[in-house]
PDB file of C-alpha atoms in Angstrom:
ATOM      1  CA  UNK A   1      44.411  -2.922  38.168  1.00 38.00           C
ATOM      2  CA  UNK A   2      43.408  -1.434  41.513  1.00 39.00           C
ATOM      3  CA  UNK A   3      45.707  -1.651  44.491  1.00 40.00           C
ATOM      4  CA  UNK A   4      44.405  -3.308  47.650  1.00 44.00           C
ATOM      5  CA  UNK A   5      43.640  -0.036  49.415  1.00 46.00           C
ATOM      6  CA  UNK A   6      40.496  -0.367  51.561  1.00 57.00           C
ATOM      7  CA  UNK A   7      37.313   1.045  50.073  1.00 80.00           C
ATOM      8  CA  UNK A   8      33.760   1.000  51.435  1.00 85.00           C
ATOM      9  CA  UNK A   9      30.353   0.169  50.023  1.00 89.00           C
ATOM     10  CA  UNK A  10      26.934   0.771  51.538  1.00 85.00           C
ATOM     11  CA  UNK A  11      25.910  -2.368  53.462  1.00 86.00           C
ATOM     12  CA  UNK A  12      23.120  -4.486  51.977  1.00 87.00           C
ATOM     13  CA  UNK A  13      20.022  -5.131  54.063  1.00 88.00           C
ATOM     14  CA  UNK A  14      19.095  -8.731  54.839  1.00 88.00           C
ATOM     15  CA  UNK A  15      16.034  -8.446  52.638  1.00 93.00           C
ATOM     16  CA  UNK A  16      15.107 -10.780  49.745  1.00 95.00           C
ATOM     17  CA  UNK A  17      13.547  -7.907  47.765  1.00 94.00           C
ATOM     18  CA  UNK A  18      16.811  -5.939  47.890  1.00 94.00           C
ATOM     19  CA  UNK A  19      18.918  -8.974  47.014  1.00 95.00           C
ATOM     20  CA  UNK A  20      16.616 -10.024  44.174  1.00 96.00           C
ATOM     21  CA  UNK A  21      16.785  -6.544  42.684  1.00 94.00           C
ATOM     22  CA  UNK A  22      20.584  -6.757  42.934  1.00 95.00           C
ATOM     23  CA  UNK A  23      20.943 -10.077  41.131  1.00 96.00           C
ATOM     24  CA  UNK A  24      18.357  -9.179  38.493  1.00 96.00           C
ATOM     25  CA  UNK A  25      20.197  -5.928  37.782  1.00 96.00           C
ATOM     26  CA  UNK A  26      23.316  -8.025  37.205  1.00 97.00           C
ATOM     27  CA  UNK A  27      21.622 -10.263  34.650  1.00 97.00           C
ATOM     28  CA  UNK A  28      20.212 -13.213  36.585  1.00 97.00           C
ATOM     29  CA  UNK A  29      16.807 -14.277  35.283  1.00 94.00           C
ATOM     30  CA  UNK A  30      13.835 -13.799  37.560  1.00 92.00           C
ATOM     31  CA  UNK A  31      13.148 -17.511  38.058  1.00 93.00           C
ATOM     32  CA  UNK A  32      16.072 -17.444  40.538  1.00 96.00           C
ATOM     33  CA  UNK A  33      15.086 -15.775  43.801  1.00 95.00           C
ATOM     34  CA  UNK A  34      16.215 -15.216  47.361  1.00 97.00           C
ATOM     35  CA  UNK A  35      13.525 -16.030  49.933  1.00 97.00           C
ATOM     36  CA  UNK A  36      13.306 -15.631  53.696  1.00 96.00           C
ATOM     37  CA  UNK A  37      14.061 -18.539  56.000  1.00 97.00           C
ATOM     38  CA  UNK A  38      11.828 -17.849  59.008  1.00 95.00           C
ATOM     39  CA  UNK A  39      13.460 -20.388  61.284  1.00 93.00           C
ATOM     40  CA  UNK A  40      15.482 -23.591  61.394  1.00 94.00           C
ATOM     41  CA  UNK A  41      12.944 -26.004  62.887  1.00 93.00           C
ATOM     42  CA  UNK A  42      11.545 -28.629  60.545  1.00 93.00           C
ATOM     43  CA  UNK A  43       8.091 -27.073  60.176  1.00 95.00           C
ATOM     44  CA  UNK A  44       9.546 -23.678  59.246  1.00 96.00           C
ATOM     45  CA  UNK A  45      12.014 -25.216  56.801  1.00 96.00           C
ATOM     46  CA  UNK A  46       9.050 -26.851  55.061  1.00 95.00           C
ATOM     47  CA  UNK A  47       7.906 -23.346  54.077  1.00 95.00           C
ATOM     48  CA  UNK A  48      11.060 -22.741  52.006  1.00 96.00           C
ATOM     49  CA  UNK A  49      10.547 -23.634  48.327  1.00 94.00           C
ATOM     50  CA  UNK A  50      12.949 -26.301  47.088  1.00 92.00           C
ATOM     51  CA  UNK A  51      15.412 -26.902  45.642  1.00 93.00           C
ATOM     52  CA  UNK A  52      17.586 -24.611  47.761  1.00 96.00           C
ATOM     53  CA  UNK A  53      21.010 -24.007  46.265  1.00 96.00           C
ATOM     54  CA  UNK A  54      22.603 -21.709  48.862  1.00 98.00           C
ATOM     55  CA  UNK A  55      21.857 -20.047  52.173  1.00 98.00           C
ATOM     56  CA  UNK A  56      23.028 -16.660  53.430  1.00 98.00           C
ATOM     57  CA  UNK A  57      23.334 -16.208  57.185  1.00 96.00           C
ATOM     58  CA  UNK A  58      23.537 -12.799  58.842  1.00 93.00           C
ATOM     59  CA  UNK A  59      24.873 -12.877  62.388  1.00 88.00           C
ATOM     60  CA  UNK A  60      26.381 -10.505  64.985  1.00 82.00           C
ATOM     61  CA  UNK A  61      30.117 -10.019  64.637  1.00 62.00           C
ATOM     62  CA  UNK A  62      30.712 -10.740  68.315  1.00 58.00           C
ATOM     63  CA  UNK A  63      29.586 -14.336  67.793  1.00 52.00           C
ATOM     64  CA  UNK A  64      32.522 -16.733  67.560  1.00 55.00           C
ATOM     65  CA  UNK A  65      32.408 -19.071  64.591  1.00 55.00           C
ATOM     66  CA  UNK A  66      31.309 -22.632  65.438  1.00 51.00           C
ATOM     67  CA  UNK A  67      33.856 -25.372  64.915  1.00 50.00           C
ATOM     68  CA  UNK A  68      33.837 -27.139  61.560  1.00 51.00           C
ATOM     69  CA  UNK A  69      34.170 -30.932  61.762  1.00 50.00           C
ATOM     70  CA  UNK A  70      36.631 -31.322  58.882  1.00 47.00           C
ATOM     71  CA  UNK A  71      38.951 -28.332  59.082  1.00 48.00           C
ATOM     72  CA  UNK A  72      38.694 -24.644  58.354  1.00 47.00           C
ATOM     73  CA  UNK A  73      40.067 -22.164  55.902  1.00 47.00           C
ATOM     74  CA  UNK A  74      42.903 -21.461  58.327  1.00 45.00           C
ATOM     75  CA  UNK A  75      43.957 -25.096  58.664  1.00 47.00           C
ATOM     76  CA  UNK A  76      44.895 -27.851  56.192  1.00 41.00           C
ATOM     77  CA  UNK A  77      41.690 -29.296  54.779  1.00 51.00           C
ATOM     78  CA  UNK A  78      41.000 -32.999  54.323  1.00 55.00           C
ATOM     79  CA  UNK A  79      38.572 -32.232  51.496  1.00 64.00           C
ATOM     80  CA  UNK A  80      39.376 -30.900  48.023  1.00 69.00           C
ATOM     81  CA  UNK A  81      38.081 -27.321  47.682  1.00 79.00           C
ATOM     82  CA  UNK A  82      39.832 -26.598  44.390  1.00 81.00           C
ATOM     83  CA  UNK A  83      36.657 -26.083  42.357  1.00 89.00           C
ATOM     84  CA  UNK A  84      34.861 -24.003  44.989  1.00 96.00           C
ATOM     85  CA  UNK A  85      34.571 -20.361  43.941  1.00 97.00           C
ATOM     86  CA  UNK A  86      35.995 -18.295  46.802  1.00 97.00           C
ATOM     87  CA  UNK A  87      36.811 -14.567  46.939  1.00 97.00           C
ATOM     88  CA  UNK A  88      38.437 -12.574  49.733  1.00 95.00           C
ATOM     89  CA  UNK A  89      36.611  -9.553  51.132  1.00 94.00           C
ATOM     90  CA  UNK A  90      38.727  -6.403  50.864  1.00 93.00           C
ATOM     91  CA  UNK A  91      35.841  -3.936  50.443  1.00 93.00           C
ATOM     92  CA  UNK A  92      34.432  -2.694  53.730  1.00 89.00           C
ATOM     93  CA  UNK A  93      30.732  -3.493  54.308  1.00 87.00           C
ATOM     94  CA  UNK A  94      30.624  -5.663  51.173  1.00 91.00           C
ATOM     95  CA  UNK A  95      29.970  -8.927  53.019  1.00 93.00           C
ATOM     96  CA  UNK A  96      26.413  -9.079  51.634  1.00 93.00           C
ATOM     97  CA  UNK A  97      27.638  -8.707  48.060  1.00 95.00           C
ATOM     98  CA  UNK A  98      30.406 -11.258  48.708  1.00 96.00           C
ATOM     99  CA  UNK A  99      27.898 -13.744  50.130  1.00 97.00           C
ATOM    100  CA  UNK A 100      25.627 -13.291  47.098  1.00 97.00           C
ATOM    101  CA  UNK A 101      28.572 -13.757  44.748  1.00 98.00           C
ATOM    102  CA  UNK A 102      29.597 -16.929  46.574  1.00 98.00           C
ATOM    103  CA  UNK A 103      26.018 -18.240  46.322  1.00 98.00           C
ATOM    104  CA  UNK A 104      25.695 -17.429  42.620  1.00 98.00           C
ATOM    105  CA  UNK A 105      29.189 -18.378  41.443  1.00 98.00           C
ATOM    106  CA  UNK A 106      29.051 -21.807  43.054  1.00 98.00           C
ATOM    107  CA  UNK A 107      25.776 -22.483  41.221  1.00 97.00           C
ATOM    108  CA  UNK A 108      26.717 -20.814  37.928  1.00 97.00           C
ATOM    109  CA  UNK A 109      26.318 -24.101  36.041  1.00 94.00           C
ATOM    110  CA  UNK A 110      22.625 -24.162  37.036  1.00 94.00           C
ATOM    111  CA  UNK A 111      21.636 -20.486  37.105  1.00 95.00           C
ATOM    112  CA  UNK A 112      19.754 -18.828  34.250  1.00 92.00           C
ATOM    113  CA  UNK A 113      21.720 -15.753  33.151  1.00 97.00           C
ATOM    114  CA  UNK A 114      20.751 -13.075  30.663  1.00 96.00           C
ATOM    115  CA  UNK A 115      23.031 -13.117  27.570  1.00 95.00           C
ATOM    116  CA  UNK A 116      24.755  -9.869  28.621  1.00 95.00           C
ATOM    117  CA  UNK A 117      24.880 -10.605  32.353  1.00 97.00           C
ATOM    118  CA  UNK A 118      27.588  -8.576  34.175  1.00 97.00           C
ATOM    119  CA  UNK A 119      27.563 -11.163  36.974  1.00 97.00           C
ATOM    120  CA  UNK A 120      28.211 -14.042  34.553  1.00 97.00           C
ATOM    121  CA  UNK A 121      30.964 -12.038  32.865  1.00 97.00           C
ATOM    122  CA  UNK A 122      32.592 -11.329  36.239  1.00 98.00           C
ATOM    123  CA  UNK A 123      32.460 -14.990  37.276  1.00 98.00           C
ATOM    124  CA  UNK A 124      33.896 -16.166  33.950  1.00 97.00           C
ATOM    125  CA  UNK A 125      36.674 -13.563  34.157  1.00 97.00           C
ATOM    126  CA  UNK A 126      37.695 -14.427  37.710  1.00 97.00           C
ATOM    127  CA  UNK A 127      36.966 -18.128  38.187  1.00 96.00           C
ATOM    128  CA  UNK A 128      40.577 -19.210  37.633  1.00 96.00           C
ATOM    129  CA  UNK A 129      42.125 -16.397  39.704  1.00 96.00           C
ATOM    130  CA  UNK A 130      43.282 -16.571  43.309  1.00 95.00           C
ATOM    131  CA  UNK A 131      40.909 -15.287  46.028  1.00 95.00           C
ATOM    132  CA  UNK A 132      43.030 -12.148  46.337  1.00 95.00           C
ATOM    133  CA  UNK A 133      43.092 -11.554  42.571  1.00 97.00           C
ATOM    134  CA  UNK A 134      39.303 -11.977  42.440  1.00 97.00           C
ATOM    135  CA  UNK A 135      39.044  -9.273  45.110  1.00 96.00           C
ATOM    136  CA  UNK A 136      41.158  -6.877  43.053  1.00 96.00           C
ATOM    137  CA  UNK A 137      38.909  -7.366  40.022  1.00 97.00           C
ATOM    138  CA  UNK A 138      35.837  -6.788  42.194  1.00 96.00           C
ATOM    139  CA  UNK A 139      37.294  -3.505  43.420  1.00 94.00           C
ATOM    140  CA  UNK A 140      37.571  -2.420  39.773  1.00 94.00           C
ATOM    141  CA  UNK A 141      34.082  -3.595  38.756  1.00 94.00           C
ATOM    142  CA  UNK A 142      31.908  -0.576  38.015  1.00 93.00           C
ATOM    143  CA  UNK A 143      28.924  -2.818  37.190  1.00 93.00           C
ATOM    144  CA  UNK A 144      28.972  -4.620  40.547  1.00 94.00           C
ATOM    145  CA  UNK A 145      29.646  -1.511  42.635  1.00 92.00           C
ATOM    146  CA  UNK A 146      26.977   0.645  40.945  1.00 92.00           C
ATOM    147  CA  UNK A 147      24.338  -2.095  41.178  1.00 92.00           C
ATOM    148  CA  UNK A 148      25.234  -2.645  44.819  1.00 89.00           C
ATOM    149  CA  UNK A 149      25.001   1.066  45.643  1.00 87.00           C
ATOM    150  CA  UNK A 150      21.594   1.447  43.994  1.00 89.00           C
ATOM    151  CA  UNK A 151      20.112  -1.610  45.702  1.00 88.00           C
ATOM    152  CA  UNK A 152      21.601  -0.842  49.130  1.00 85.00           C
ATOM    153  CA  UNK A 153      19.585   2.392  49.163  1.00 79.00           C
ATOM    154  CA  UNK A 154      16.298   0.504  48.661  1.00 75.00           C
ATOM    155  CA  UNK A 155      16.031  -1.326  51.966  1.00 57.00           C
ATOM    156  CA  UNK A 156      13.247  -0.898  54.490  1.00 50.00           C
ATOM    157  CA  UNK A 157      15.618   0.937  56.811  1.00 50.00           C
ATOM    158  CA  UNK A 158      17.839   3.883  55.979  1.00 47.00           C
ATOM    159  CA  UNK A 159      21.207   2.691  54.729  1.00 45.00           C
ATOM    160  CA  UNK A 160      24.088   3.717  57.010  1.00 45.00           C
ATOM    161  CA  UNK A 161      27.092   5.547  55.617  1.00 46.00           C
ATOM    162  CA  UNK A 162      29.612   3.423  53.749  1.00 44.00           C
ATOM    163  CA  UNK A 163      32.222   4.220  56.407  1.00 48.00           C
ATOM    164  CA  UNK A 164      29.943   3.261  59.302  1.00 47.00           C
ATOM    165  CA  UNK A 165      31.024   0.459  61.601  1.00 48.00           C
ATOM    166  CA  UNK A 166      28.579  -2.428  61.065  1.00 53.00           C
ATOM    167  CA  UNK A 167      28.456  -5.169  63.694  1.00 68.00           C
ATOM    168  CA  UNK A 168      26.633  -7.730  61.534  1.00 86.00           C
ATOM    169  CA  UNK A 169      28.220 -10.062  58.983  1.00 89.00           C
ATOM    170  CA  UNK A 170      27.007 -12.268  56.104  1.00 94.00           C
ATOM    171  CA  UNK A 171      28.394 -15.685  55.220  1.00 95.00           C
ATOM    172  CA  UNK A 172      27.243 -18.049  52.475  1.00 97.00           C
ATOM    173  CA  UNK A 173      26.614 -21.774  52.814  1.00 98.00           C
ATOM    174  CA  UNK A 174      26.797 -23.763  49.576  1.00 97.00           C
ATOM    175  CA  UNK A 175      26.793 -27.362  48.359  1.00 96.00           C
ATOM    176  CA  UNK A 176      29.762 -28.390  46.208  1.00 94.00           C
ATOM    177  CA  UNK A 177      31.327 -31.808  45.575  1.00 89.00           C
ATOM    178  CA  UNK A 178      28.988 -33.454  48.079  1.00 93.00           C
ATOM    179  CA  UNK A 179      30.226 -31.164  50.850  1.00 94.00           C
ATOM    180  CA  UNK A 180      28.686 -28.234  52.711  1.00 96.00           C
ATOM    181  CA  UNK A 181      30.989 -25.203  52.553  1.00 96.00           C
ATOM    182  CA  UNK A 182      30.870 -22.016  54.590  1.00 95.00           C
ATOM    183  CA  UNK A 183      32.283 -19.146  52.533  1.00 96.00           C
ATOM    184  CA  UNK A 184      33.380 -16.095  54.510  1.00 95.00           C
ATOM    185  CA  UNK A 185      35.472 -13.525  52.658  1.00 94.00           C
ATOM    186  CA  UNK A 186      37.339 -12.628  55.849  1.00 91.00           C
ATOM    187  CA  UNK A 187      38.969 -16.052  56.026  1.00 91.00           C
ATOM    188  CA  UNK A 188      41.813 -17.526  54.046  1.00 86.00           C
ATOM    189  CA  UNK A 189      39.654 -20.188  52.422  1.00 91.00           C
ATOM    190  CA  UNK A 190      36.422 -22.217  52.533  1.00 94.00           C
ATOM    191  CA  UNK A 191      35.280 -23.870  55.766  1.00 92.00           C
ATOM    192  CA  UNK A 192      33.961 -27.417  55.421  1.00 93.00           C
ATOM    193  CA  UNK A 193      31.001 -28.462  57.578  1.00 93.00           C
ATOM    194  CA  UNK A 194      30.706 -32.065  56.458  1.00 92.00           C
ATOM    195  CA  UNK A 195      28.771 -33.958  53.806  1.00 94.00           C
ATOM    196  CA  UNK A 196      25.522 -32.865  52.195  1.00 96.00           C
ATOM    197  CA  UNK A 197      23.404 -33.473  49.093  1.00 96.00           C
ATOM    198  CA  UNK A 198      20.951 -31.531  46.948  1.00 94.00           C
ATOM    199  CA  UNK A 199      18.081 -33.195  48.816  1.00 95.00           C
ATOM    200  CA  UNK A 200      19.430 -32.578  52.337  1.00 97.00           C
ATOM    201  CA  UNK A 201      21.236 -29.260  51.847  1.00 97.00           C
ATOM    202  CA  UNK A 202      18.553 -27.025  53.399  1.00 97.00           C
ATOM    203  CA  UNK A 203      18.355 -29.116  56.565  1.00 97.00           C
ATOM    204  CA  UNK A 204      22.144 -29.498  56.771  1.00 97.00           C
ATOM    205  CA  UNK A 205      22.686 -25.756  56.317  1.00 97.00           C
ATOM    206  CA  UNK A 206      20.093 -25.092  59.026  1.00 96.00           C
ATOM    207  CA  UNK A 207      22.127 -27.216  61.439  1.00 95.00           C
ATOM    208  CA  UNK A 208      25.196 -25.049  60.753  1.00 94.00           C
ATOM    209  CA  UNK A 209      23.126 -21.909  61.346  1.00 93.00           C
ATOM    210  CA  UNK A 210      21.898 -23.332  64.655  1.00 92.00           C
ATOM    211  CA  UNK A 211      25.506 -23.824  65.752  1.00 90.00           C
ATOM    212  CA  UNK A 212      26.116 -20.118  65.143  1.00 87.00           C
ATOM    213  CA  UNK A 213      23.016 -19.242  67.157  1.00 85.00           C
ATOM    214  CA  UNK A 214      24.013 -21.488  70.057  1.00 83.00           C
ATOM    215  CA  UNK A 215      26.927 -19.125  70.701  1.00 75.00           C
ATOM    216  CA  UNK A 216      24.410 -16.492  71.844  1.00 66.00           C
ATOM    217  CA  UNK A 217      20.951 -18.063  72.277  1.00 58.00           C
ATOM    218  CA  UNK A 218      19.289 -14.871  73.558  1.00 53.00           C
ATOM    219  CA  UNK A 219      20.431 -12.733  70.616  1.00 56.00           C
ATOM    220  CA  UNK A 220      17.669 -11.905  68.119  1.00 54.00           C
ATOM    221  CA  UNK A 221      19.876 -10.458  65.380  1.00 67.00           C
ATOM    222  CA  UNK A 222      20.215 -13.569  63.235  1.00 86.00           C
ATOM    223  CA  UNK A 223      18.512 -13.944  59.869  1.00 92.00           C
ATOM    224  CA  UNK A 224      18.797 -16.305  56.925  1.00 96.00           C
ATOM    225  CA  UNK A 225      17.904 -16.120  53.256  1.00 97.00           C
ATOM    226  CA  UNK A 226      17.852 -19.030  50.777  1.00 97.00           C
ATOM    227  CA  UNK A 227      18.608 -19.023  47.056  1.00 97.00           C
ATOM    228  CA  UNK A 228      16.081 -21.072  45.097  1.00 96.00           C
ATOM    229  CA  UNK A 229      14.850 -21.373  41.536  1.00 92.00           C
ATOM    230  CA  UNK A 230      11.390 -22.480  42.616  1.00 72.00           C
ATOM    231  CA  UNK A 231      10.172 -19.393  44.527  1.00 52.00           C
ATOM    232  CA  UNK A 232       6.430 -18.879  44.559  1.00 46.00           C
TER     233      UNK A 232
END
């Protein structure tokens, strides 16, 4: 198995077309799609097809994380996170791939996979491993790395070098066990942002995103993408 030496991938663009190509290439059926979230006000959220199963937020690295009401991954949690799929990020510039994996793996019981899906095989292989062990397996995964490399080249802007310093970061927001979890591979564990439900998840996740944005209200470099199985 690979050692934990740092390696780099090309960063993924915050672009539903790129992300959809990535998950389809890894064996997720086309009825599951990422779609743009154009804003977090009620009228803009109404444009997002439901149900929404996860949200990916891209934000500037200089933004400090907002406080979580029930503990963070660096503090003892009051809520059981034992069946939340969480992987550490040890691959440079792989935060987009990590966020997608967090979104997919925590909805694997709902998602439609192709019979030979590399993503499903990876999740099944790693689901009972520690976050650090999951990361080691990801470093060794030719299927995930090759799919990521091919899709990262297909964005609307030219992909930077894998070793480039990127000042934007993806996190995933997911609904598990009636709780809203922030999953950031840089942290030691999931961050809990309170209660949610399938019906209220989109609005609850939007509130978390707004708390990120309040740290720098004049910054325009935020974007969000939702995972749905009802995309038009």
